[in-house]
PDB file of C-alpha atoms in Angstrom:
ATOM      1  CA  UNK A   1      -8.401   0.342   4.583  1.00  0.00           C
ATOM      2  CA  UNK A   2      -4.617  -0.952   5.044  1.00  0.00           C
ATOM      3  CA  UNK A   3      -1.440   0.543   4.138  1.00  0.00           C
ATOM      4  CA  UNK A   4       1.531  -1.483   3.430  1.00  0.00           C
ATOM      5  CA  UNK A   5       5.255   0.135   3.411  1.00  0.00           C
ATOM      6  CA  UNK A   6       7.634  -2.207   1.657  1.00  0.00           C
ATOM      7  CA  UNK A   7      10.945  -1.588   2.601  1.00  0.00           C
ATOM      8  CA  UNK A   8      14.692  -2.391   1.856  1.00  0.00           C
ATOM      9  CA  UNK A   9      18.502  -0.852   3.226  1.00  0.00           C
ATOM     10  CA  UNK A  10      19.563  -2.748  -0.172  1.00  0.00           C
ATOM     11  CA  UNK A  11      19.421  -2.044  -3.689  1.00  0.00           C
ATOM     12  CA  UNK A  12      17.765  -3.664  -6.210  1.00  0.00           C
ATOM     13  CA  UNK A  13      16.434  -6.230  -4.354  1.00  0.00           C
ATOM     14  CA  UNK A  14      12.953  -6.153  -6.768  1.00  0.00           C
ATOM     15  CA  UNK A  15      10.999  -3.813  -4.231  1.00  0.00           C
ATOM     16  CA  UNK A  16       9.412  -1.800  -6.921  1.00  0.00           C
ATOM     17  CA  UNK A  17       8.254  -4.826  -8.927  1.00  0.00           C
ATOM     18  CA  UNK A  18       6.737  -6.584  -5.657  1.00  0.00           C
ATOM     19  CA  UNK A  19       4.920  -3.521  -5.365  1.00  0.00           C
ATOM     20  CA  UNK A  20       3.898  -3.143  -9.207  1.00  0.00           C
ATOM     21  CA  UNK A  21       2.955  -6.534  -9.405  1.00  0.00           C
ATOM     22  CA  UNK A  22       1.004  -6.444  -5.969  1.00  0.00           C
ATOM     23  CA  UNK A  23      -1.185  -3.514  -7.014  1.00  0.00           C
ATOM     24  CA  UNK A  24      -2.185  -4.908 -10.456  1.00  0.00           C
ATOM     25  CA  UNK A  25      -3.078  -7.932  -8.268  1.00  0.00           C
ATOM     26  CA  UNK A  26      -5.495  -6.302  -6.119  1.00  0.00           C
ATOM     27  CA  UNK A  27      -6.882  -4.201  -8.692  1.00  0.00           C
ATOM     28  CA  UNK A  28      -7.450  -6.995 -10.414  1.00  0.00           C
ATOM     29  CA  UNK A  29      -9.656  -8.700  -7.551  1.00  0.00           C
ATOM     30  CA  UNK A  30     -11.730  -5.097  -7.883  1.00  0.00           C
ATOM     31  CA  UNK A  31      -9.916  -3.606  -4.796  1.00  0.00           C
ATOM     32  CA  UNK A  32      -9.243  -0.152  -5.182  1.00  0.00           C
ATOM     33  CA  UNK A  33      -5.717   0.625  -4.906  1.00  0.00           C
ATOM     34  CA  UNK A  34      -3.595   3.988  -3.972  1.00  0.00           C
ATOM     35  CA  UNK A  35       0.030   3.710  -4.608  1.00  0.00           C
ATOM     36  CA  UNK A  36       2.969   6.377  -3.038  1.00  0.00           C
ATOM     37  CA  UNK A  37       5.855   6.666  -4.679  1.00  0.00           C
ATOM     38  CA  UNK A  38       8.455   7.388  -2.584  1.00  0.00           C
ATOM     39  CA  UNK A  39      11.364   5.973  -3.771  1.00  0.00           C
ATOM     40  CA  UNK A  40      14.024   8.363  -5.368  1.00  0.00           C
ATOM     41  CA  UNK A  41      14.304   6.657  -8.810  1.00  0.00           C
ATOM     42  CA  UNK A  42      10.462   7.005  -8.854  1.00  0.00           C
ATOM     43  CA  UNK A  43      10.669   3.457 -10.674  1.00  0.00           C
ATOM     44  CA  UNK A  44       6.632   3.020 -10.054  1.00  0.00           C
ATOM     45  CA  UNK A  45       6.000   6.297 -10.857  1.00  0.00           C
ATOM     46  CA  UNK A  46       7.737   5.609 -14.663  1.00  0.00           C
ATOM     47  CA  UNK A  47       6.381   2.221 -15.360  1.00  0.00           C
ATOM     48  CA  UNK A  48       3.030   3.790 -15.227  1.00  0.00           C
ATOM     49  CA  UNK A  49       4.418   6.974 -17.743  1.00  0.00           C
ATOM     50  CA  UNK A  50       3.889   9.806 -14.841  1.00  0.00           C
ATOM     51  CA  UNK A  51       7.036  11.827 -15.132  1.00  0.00           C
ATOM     52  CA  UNK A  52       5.567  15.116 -14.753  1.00  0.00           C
ATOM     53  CA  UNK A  53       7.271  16.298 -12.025  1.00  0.00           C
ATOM     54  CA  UNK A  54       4.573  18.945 -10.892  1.00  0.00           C
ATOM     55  CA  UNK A  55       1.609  18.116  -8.010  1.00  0.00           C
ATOM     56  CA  UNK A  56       4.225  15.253  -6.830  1.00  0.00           C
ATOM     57  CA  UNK A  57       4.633  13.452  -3.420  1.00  0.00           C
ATOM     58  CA  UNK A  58       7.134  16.341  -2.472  1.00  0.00           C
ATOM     59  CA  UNK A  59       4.015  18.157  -1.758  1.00  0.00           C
ATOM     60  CA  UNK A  60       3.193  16.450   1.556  1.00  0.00           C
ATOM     61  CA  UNK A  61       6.531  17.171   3.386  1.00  0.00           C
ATOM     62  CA  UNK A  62       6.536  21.064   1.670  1.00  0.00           C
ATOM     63  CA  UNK A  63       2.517  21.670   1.992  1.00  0.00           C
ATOM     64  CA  UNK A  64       2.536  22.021  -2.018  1.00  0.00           C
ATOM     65  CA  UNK A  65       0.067  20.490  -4.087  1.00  0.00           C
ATOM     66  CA  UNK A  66      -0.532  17.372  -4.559  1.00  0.00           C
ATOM     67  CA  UNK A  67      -1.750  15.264  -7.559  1.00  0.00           C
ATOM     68  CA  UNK A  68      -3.518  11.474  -7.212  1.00  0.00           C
ATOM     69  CA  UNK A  69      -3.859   9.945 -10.687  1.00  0.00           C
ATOM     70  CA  UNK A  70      -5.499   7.699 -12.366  1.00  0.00           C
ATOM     71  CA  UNK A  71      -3.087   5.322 -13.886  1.00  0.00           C
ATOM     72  CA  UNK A  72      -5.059   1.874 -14.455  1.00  0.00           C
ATOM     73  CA  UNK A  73      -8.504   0.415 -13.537  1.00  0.00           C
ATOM     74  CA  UNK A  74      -8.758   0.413  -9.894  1.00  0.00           C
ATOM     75  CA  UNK A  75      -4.871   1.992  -9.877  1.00  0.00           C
ATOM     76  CA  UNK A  76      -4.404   5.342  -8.224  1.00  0.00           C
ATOM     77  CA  UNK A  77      -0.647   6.720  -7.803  1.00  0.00           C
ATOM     78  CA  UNK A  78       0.593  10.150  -6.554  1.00  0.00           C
ATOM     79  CA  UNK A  79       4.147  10.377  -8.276  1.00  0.00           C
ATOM     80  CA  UNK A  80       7.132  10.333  -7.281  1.00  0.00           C
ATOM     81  CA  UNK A  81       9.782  12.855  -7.010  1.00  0.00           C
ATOM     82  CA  UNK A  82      13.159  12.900  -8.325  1.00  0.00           C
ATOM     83  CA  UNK A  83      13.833  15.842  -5.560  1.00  0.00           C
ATOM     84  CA  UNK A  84      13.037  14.247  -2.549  1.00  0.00           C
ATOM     85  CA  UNK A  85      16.098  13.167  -1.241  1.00  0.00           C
ATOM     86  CA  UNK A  86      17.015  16.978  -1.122  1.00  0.00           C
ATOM     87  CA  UNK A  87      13.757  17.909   0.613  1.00  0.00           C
ATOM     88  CA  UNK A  88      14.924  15.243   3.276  1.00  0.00           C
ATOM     89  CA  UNK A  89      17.737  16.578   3.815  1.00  0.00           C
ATOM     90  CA  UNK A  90      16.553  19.872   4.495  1.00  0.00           C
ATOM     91  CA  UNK A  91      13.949  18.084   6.882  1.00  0.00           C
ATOM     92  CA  UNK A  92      16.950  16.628   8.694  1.00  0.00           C
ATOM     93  CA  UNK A  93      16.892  18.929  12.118  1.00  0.00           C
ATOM     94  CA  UNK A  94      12.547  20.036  11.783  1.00  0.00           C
ATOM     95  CA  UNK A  95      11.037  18.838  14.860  1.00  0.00           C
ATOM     96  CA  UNK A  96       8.257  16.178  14.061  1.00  0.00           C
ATOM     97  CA  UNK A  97       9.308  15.569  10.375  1.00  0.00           C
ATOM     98  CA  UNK A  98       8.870  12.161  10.634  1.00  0.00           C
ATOM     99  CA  UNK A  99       4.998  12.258  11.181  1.00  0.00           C
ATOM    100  CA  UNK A 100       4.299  14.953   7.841  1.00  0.00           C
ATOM    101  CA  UNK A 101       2.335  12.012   5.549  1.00  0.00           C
ATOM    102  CA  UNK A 102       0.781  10.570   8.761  1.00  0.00           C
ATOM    103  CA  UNK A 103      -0.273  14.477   9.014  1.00  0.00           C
ATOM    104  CA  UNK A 104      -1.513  14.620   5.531  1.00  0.00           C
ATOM    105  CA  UNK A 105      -3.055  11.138   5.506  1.00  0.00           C
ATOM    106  CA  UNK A 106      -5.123  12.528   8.948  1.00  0.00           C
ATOM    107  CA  UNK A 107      -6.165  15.345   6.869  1.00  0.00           C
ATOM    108  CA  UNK A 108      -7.174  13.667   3.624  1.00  0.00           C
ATOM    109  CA  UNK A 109      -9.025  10.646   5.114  1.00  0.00           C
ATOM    110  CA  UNK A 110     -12.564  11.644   5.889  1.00  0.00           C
ATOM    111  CA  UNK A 111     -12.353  15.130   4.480  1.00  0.00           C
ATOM    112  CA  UNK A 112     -10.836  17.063   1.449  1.00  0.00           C
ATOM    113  CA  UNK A 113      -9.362  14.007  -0.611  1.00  0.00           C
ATOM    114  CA  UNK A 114     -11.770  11.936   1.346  1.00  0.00           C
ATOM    115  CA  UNK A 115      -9.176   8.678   0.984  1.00  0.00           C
ATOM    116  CA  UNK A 116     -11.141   6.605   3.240  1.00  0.00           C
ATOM    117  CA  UNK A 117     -14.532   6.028   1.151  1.00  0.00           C
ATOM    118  CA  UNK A 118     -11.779   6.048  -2.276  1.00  0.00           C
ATOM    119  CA  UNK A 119      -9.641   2.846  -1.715  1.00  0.00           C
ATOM    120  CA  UNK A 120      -9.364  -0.503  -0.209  1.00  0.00           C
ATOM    121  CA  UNK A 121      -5.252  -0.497  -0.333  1.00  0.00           C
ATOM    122  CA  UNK A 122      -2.656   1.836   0.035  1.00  0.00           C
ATOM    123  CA  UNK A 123       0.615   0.405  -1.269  1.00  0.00           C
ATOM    124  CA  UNK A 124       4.260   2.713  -0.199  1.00  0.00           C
ATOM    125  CA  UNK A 125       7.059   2.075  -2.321  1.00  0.00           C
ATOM    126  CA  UNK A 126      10.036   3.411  -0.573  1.00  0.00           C
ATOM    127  CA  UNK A 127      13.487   4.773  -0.819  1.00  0.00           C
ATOM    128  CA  UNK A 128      16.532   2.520   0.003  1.00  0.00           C
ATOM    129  CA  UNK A 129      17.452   3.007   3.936  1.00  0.00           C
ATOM    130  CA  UNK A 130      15.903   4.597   6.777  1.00  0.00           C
ATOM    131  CA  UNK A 131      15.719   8.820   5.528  1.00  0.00           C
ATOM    132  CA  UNK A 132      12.879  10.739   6.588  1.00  0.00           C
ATOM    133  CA  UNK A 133      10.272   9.565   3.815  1.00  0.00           C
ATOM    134  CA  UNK A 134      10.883   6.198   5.036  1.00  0.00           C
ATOM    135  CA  UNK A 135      10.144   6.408   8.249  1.00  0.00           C
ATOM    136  CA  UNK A 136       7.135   8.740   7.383  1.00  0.00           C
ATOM    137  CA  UNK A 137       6.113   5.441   5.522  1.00  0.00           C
ATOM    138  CA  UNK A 138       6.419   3.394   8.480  1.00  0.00           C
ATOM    139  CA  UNK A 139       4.638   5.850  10.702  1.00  0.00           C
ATOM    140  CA  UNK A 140       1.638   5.071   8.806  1.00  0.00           C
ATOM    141  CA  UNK A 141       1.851   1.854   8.355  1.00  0.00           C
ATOM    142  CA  UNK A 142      -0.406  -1.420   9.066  1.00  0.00           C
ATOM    143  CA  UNK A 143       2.039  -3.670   7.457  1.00  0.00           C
ATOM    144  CA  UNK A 144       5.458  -3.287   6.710  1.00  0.00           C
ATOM    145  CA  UNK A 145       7.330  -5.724   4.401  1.00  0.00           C
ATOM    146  CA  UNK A 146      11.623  -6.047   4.360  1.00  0.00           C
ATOM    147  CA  UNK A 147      12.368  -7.214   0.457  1.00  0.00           C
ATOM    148  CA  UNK A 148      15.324  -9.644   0.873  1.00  0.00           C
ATOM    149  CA  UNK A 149      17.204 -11.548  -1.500  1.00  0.00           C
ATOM    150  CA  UNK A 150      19.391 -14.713  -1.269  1.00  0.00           C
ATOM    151  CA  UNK A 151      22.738 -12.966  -0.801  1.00  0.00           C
ATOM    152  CA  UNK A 152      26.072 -14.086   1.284  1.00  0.00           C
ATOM    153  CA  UNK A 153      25.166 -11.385   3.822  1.00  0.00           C
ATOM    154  CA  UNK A 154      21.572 -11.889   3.474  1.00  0.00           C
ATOM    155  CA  UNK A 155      21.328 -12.605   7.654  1.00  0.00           C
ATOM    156  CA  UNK A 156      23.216  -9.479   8.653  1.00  0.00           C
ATOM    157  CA  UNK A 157      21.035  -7.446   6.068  1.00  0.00           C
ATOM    158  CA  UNK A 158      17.749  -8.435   7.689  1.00  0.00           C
ATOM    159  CA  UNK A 159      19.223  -8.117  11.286  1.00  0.00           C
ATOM    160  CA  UNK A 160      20.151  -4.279  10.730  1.00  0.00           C
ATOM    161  CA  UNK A 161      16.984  -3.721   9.073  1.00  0.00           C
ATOM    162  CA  UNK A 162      15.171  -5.265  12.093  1.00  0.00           C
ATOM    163  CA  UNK A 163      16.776  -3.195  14.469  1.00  0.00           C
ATOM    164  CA  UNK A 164      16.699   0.058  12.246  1.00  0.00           C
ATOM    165  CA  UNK A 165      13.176  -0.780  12.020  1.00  0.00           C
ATOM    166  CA  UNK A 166      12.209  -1.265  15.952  1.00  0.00           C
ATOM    167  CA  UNK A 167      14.366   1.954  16.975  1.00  0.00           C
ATOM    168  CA  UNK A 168      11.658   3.834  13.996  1.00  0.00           C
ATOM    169  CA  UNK A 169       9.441   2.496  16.107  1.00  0.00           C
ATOM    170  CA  UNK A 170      10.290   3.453  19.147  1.00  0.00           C
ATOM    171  CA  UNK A 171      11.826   7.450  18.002  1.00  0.00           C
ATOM    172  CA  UNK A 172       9.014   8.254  16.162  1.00  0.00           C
ATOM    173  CA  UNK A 173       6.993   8.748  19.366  1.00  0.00           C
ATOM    174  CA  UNK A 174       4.332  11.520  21.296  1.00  0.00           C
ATOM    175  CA  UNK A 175       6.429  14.221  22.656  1.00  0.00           C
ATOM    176  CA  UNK A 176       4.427  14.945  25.119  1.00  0.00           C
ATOM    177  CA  UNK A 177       3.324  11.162  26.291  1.00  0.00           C
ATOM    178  CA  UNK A 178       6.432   9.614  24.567  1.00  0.00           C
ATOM    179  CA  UNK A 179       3.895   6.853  23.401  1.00  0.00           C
ATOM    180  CA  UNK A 180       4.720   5.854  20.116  1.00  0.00           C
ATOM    181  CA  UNK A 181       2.841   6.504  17.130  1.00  0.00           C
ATOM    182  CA  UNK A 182       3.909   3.569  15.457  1.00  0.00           C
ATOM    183  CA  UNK A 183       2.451  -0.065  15.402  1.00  0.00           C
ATOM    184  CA  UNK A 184       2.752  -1.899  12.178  1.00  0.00           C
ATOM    185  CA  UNK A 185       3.468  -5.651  12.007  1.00  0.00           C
ATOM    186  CA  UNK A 186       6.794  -6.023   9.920  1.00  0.00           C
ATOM    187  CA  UNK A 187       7.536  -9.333   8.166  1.00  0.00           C
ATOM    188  CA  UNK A 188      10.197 -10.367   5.607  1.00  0.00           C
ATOM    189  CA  UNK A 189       9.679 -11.345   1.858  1.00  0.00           C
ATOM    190  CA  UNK A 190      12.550 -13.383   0.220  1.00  0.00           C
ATOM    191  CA  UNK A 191      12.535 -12.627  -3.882  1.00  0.00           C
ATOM    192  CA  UNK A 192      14.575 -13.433  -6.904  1.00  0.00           C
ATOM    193  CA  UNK A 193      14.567 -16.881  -5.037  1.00  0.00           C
ATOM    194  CA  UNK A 194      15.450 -19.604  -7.363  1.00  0.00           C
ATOM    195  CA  UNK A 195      15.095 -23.497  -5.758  1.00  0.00           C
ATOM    196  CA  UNK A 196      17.531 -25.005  -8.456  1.00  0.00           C
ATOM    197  CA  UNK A 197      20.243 -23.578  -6.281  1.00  0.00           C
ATOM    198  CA  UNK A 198      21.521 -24.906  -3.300  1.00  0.00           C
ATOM    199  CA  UNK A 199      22.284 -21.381  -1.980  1.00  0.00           C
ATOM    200  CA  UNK A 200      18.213 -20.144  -2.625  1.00  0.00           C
ATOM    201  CA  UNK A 201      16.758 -23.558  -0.609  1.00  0.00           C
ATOM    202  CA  UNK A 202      18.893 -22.703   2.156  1.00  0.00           C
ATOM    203  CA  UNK A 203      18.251 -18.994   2.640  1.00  0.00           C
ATOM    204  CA  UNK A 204      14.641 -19.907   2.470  1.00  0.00           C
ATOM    205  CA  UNK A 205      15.162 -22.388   5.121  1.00  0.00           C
ATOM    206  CA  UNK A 206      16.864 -20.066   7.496  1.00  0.00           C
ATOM    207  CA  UNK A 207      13.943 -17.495   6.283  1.00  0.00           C
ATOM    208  CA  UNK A 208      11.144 -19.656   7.286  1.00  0.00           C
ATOM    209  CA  UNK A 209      12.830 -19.954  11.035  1.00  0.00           C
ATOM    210  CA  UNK A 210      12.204 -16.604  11.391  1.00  0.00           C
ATOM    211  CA  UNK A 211       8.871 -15.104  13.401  1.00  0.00           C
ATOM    212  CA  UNK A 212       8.932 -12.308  10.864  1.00  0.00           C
ATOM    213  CA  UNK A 213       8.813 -14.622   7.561  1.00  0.00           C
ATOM    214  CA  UNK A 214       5.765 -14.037   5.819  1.00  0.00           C
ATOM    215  CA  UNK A 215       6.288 -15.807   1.956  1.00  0.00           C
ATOM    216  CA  UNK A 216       8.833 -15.585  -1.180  1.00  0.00           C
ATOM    217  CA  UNK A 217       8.792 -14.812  -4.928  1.00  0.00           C
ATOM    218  CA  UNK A 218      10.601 -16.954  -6.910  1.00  0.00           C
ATOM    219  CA  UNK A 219      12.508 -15.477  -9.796  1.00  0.00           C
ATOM    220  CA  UNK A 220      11.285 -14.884 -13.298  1.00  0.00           C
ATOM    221  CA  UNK A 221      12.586 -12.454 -15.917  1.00  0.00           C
ATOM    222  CA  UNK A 222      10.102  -9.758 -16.288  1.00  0.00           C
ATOM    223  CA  UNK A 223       7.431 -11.489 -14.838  1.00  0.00           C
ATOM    224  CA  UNK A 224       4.338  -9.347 -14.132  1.00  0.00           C
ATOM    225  CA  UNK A 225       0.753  -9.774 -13.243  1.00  0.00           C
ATOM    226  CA  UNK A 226      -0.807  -7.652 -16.601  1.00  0.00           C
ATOM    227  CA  UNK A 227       0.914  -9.783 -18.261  1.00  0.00           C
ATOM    228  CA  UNK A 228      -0.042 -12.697 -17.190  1.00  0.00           C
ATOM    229  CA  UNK A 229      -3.562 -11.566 -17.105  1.00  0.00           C
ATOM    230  CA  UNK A 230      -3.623 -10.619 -20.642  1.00  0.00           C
ATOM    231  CA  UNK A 231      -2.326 -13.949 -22.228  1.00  0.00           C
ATOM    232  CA  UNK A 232      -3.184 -16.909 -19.488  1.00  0.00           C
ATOM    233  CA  UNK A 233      -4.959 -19.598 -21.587  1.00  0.00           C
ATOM    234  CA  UNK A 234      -2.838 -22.807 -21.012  1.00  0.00           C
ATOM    235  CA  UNK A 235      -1.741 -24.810 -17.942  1.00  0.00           C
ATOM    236  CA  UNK A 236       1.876 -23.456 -18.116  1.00  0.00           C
ATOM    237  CA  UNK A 237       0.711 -20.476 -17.733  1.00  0.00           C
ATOM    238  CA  UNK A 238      -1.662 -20.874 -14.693  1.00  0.00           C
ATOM    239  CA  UNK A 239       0.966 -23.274 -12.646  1.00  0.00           C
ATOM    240  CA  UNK A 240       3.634 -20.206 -13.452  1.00  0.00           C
ATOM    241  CA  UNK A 241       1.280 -17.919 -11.892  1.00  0.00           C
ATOM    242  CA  UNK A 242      -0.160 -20.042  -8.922  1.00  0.00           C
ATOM    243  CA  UNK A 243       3.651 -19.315  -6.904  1.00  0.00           C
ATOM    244  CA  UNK A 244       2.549 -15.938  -7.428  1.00  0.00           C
ATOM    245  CA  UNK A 245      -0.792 -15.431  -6.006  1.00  0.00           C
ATOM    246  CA  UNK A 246      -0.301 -17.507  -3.295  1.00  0.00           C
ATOM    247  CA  UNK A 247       2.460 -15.377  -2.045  1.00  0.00           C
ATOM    248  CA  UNK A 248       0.419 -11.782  -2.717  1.00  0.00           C
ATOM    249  CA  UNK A 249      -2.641 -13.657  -0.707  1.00  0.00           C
ATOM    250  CA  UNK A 250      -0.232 -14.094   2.210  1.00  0.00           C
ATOM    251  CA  UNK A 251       0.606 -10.497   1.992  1.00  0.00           C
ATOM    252  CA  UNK A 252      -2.867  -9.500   1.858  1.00  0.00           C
ATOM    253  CA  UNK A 253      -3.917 -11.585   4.580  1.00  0.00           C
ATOM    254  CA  UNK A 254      -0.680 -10.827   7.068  1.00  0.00           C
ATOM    255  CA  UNK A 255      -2.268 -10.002  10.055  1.00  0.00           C
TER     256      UNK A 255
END
């Protein structure tokens, strides 16, 4: 089983839609797929209808309970929760708050939810920035992906997320041993890319300089995978899509 975390420190850069897009994907070559909502808006968490707001993720940082549901074929999804950033807050000073999901993860795995013998995939959508639930993502991570887009600032975005991201690394670490608990491979994704524009062709130049570049999504209004899954019967539609699954393969086969 791998987890991925996909990350940003900007807004609406189309993290929740990579993530969307990339579970339907999977799912649909039959893996089985958990997602976490973490992020604040819980913009996963509506897509697929779940606004509850009872048995949510808020339950692994305040030992409450939590719910996994069903929300597709081969789609599982513990929901999101519109209180989390206050929970953080309050986690702010707790010694070893940054390792609560890898502590819940370690006790759902091979026992109670039994997680390991359930999915293939587990896909973290998280919160803008570096809070607690973010790093808790990262903790756990085998892959962790930085969602860029082709902005004037674009470089000096993905150099503070780099370094945000390697001192995550090294803080969130064995007190006793001080060996770090953390060891994910992070990469960079460039999306909303669009090649007509001089601007796009040479952020994804600069991008593909870069050891951490894994692939891009090009843009497309409302593009997603059910869609395309549920009307693909022409060329068009298969040479739209082929962009697509070429960049989720080279997420799922980041090493």
């Amino acid at each position: 089983m791998r987890t991925y975390s996909f990350i940003s420190i900007q807004g609406n850069v189309g993290k929740s839609s990579i993530v969307y897009n990339f579970s339907r994907y999977l799912a649909s070559k039959d893996y089985k797929v958990l997602i976490i909502d973490m992020d604040h808006q819980c913009s996963i968490s509506r897509v697929f209808k779940c606004d509850e707001k009872i048995n949510t993720v808020k339950g692994i940082f305040t030992n409450e309970k939590v719910k996994i549901k069903n929300v597709s074929e081969n789609i599982d999804l513990i929901e999101g929760s519109y209180d989390l950033d206050s929970v953080e807050y309050q986690m702010i000073n707790q010694p070893n708050s940054d390792t609560l999901l890898l502590r819940w993860l370690s006790t759902n795995m091979n026992k109670n939810l039994k997680l390991s013998s359930k999915y293939d995939v587990i896909l973290i959508d998280t919160n803008t920035g570096f809070e607690s639930s973010t790093r808790n993502s990262i903790a756990v991570s085998d892959i962790v992906i930085n969602v860029d887009v082709p902005i004037s600032d674009s470089k000096r975005f993905k150099d503070i997320t780099l370094k945000q991201f390697k001192e995550c690394v090294v803080e969130i670490s064995d007190s006793i041993s001080t060996k770090s608990y953390v060891k994910p491979k992070y990469y960079v994704v460039g999306n909303v890319v669009n090649l007509v524009f001089e601007d796009s062709r040479l952020y994804i130049e600069e991008l593909k300089e870069s050891d951490d570049y894994l692939t891009y999504f090009i843009e497309k209004n409302s593009f997603s995978i059910e869609k395309y899954q549920n009307n693909s019967n022409t060329k068009e539609d298969s040479d739209l899509f082929k962009p697509y699954r070429d960049s989720f393969e080279k997420i799922l086969s980041a090493k």
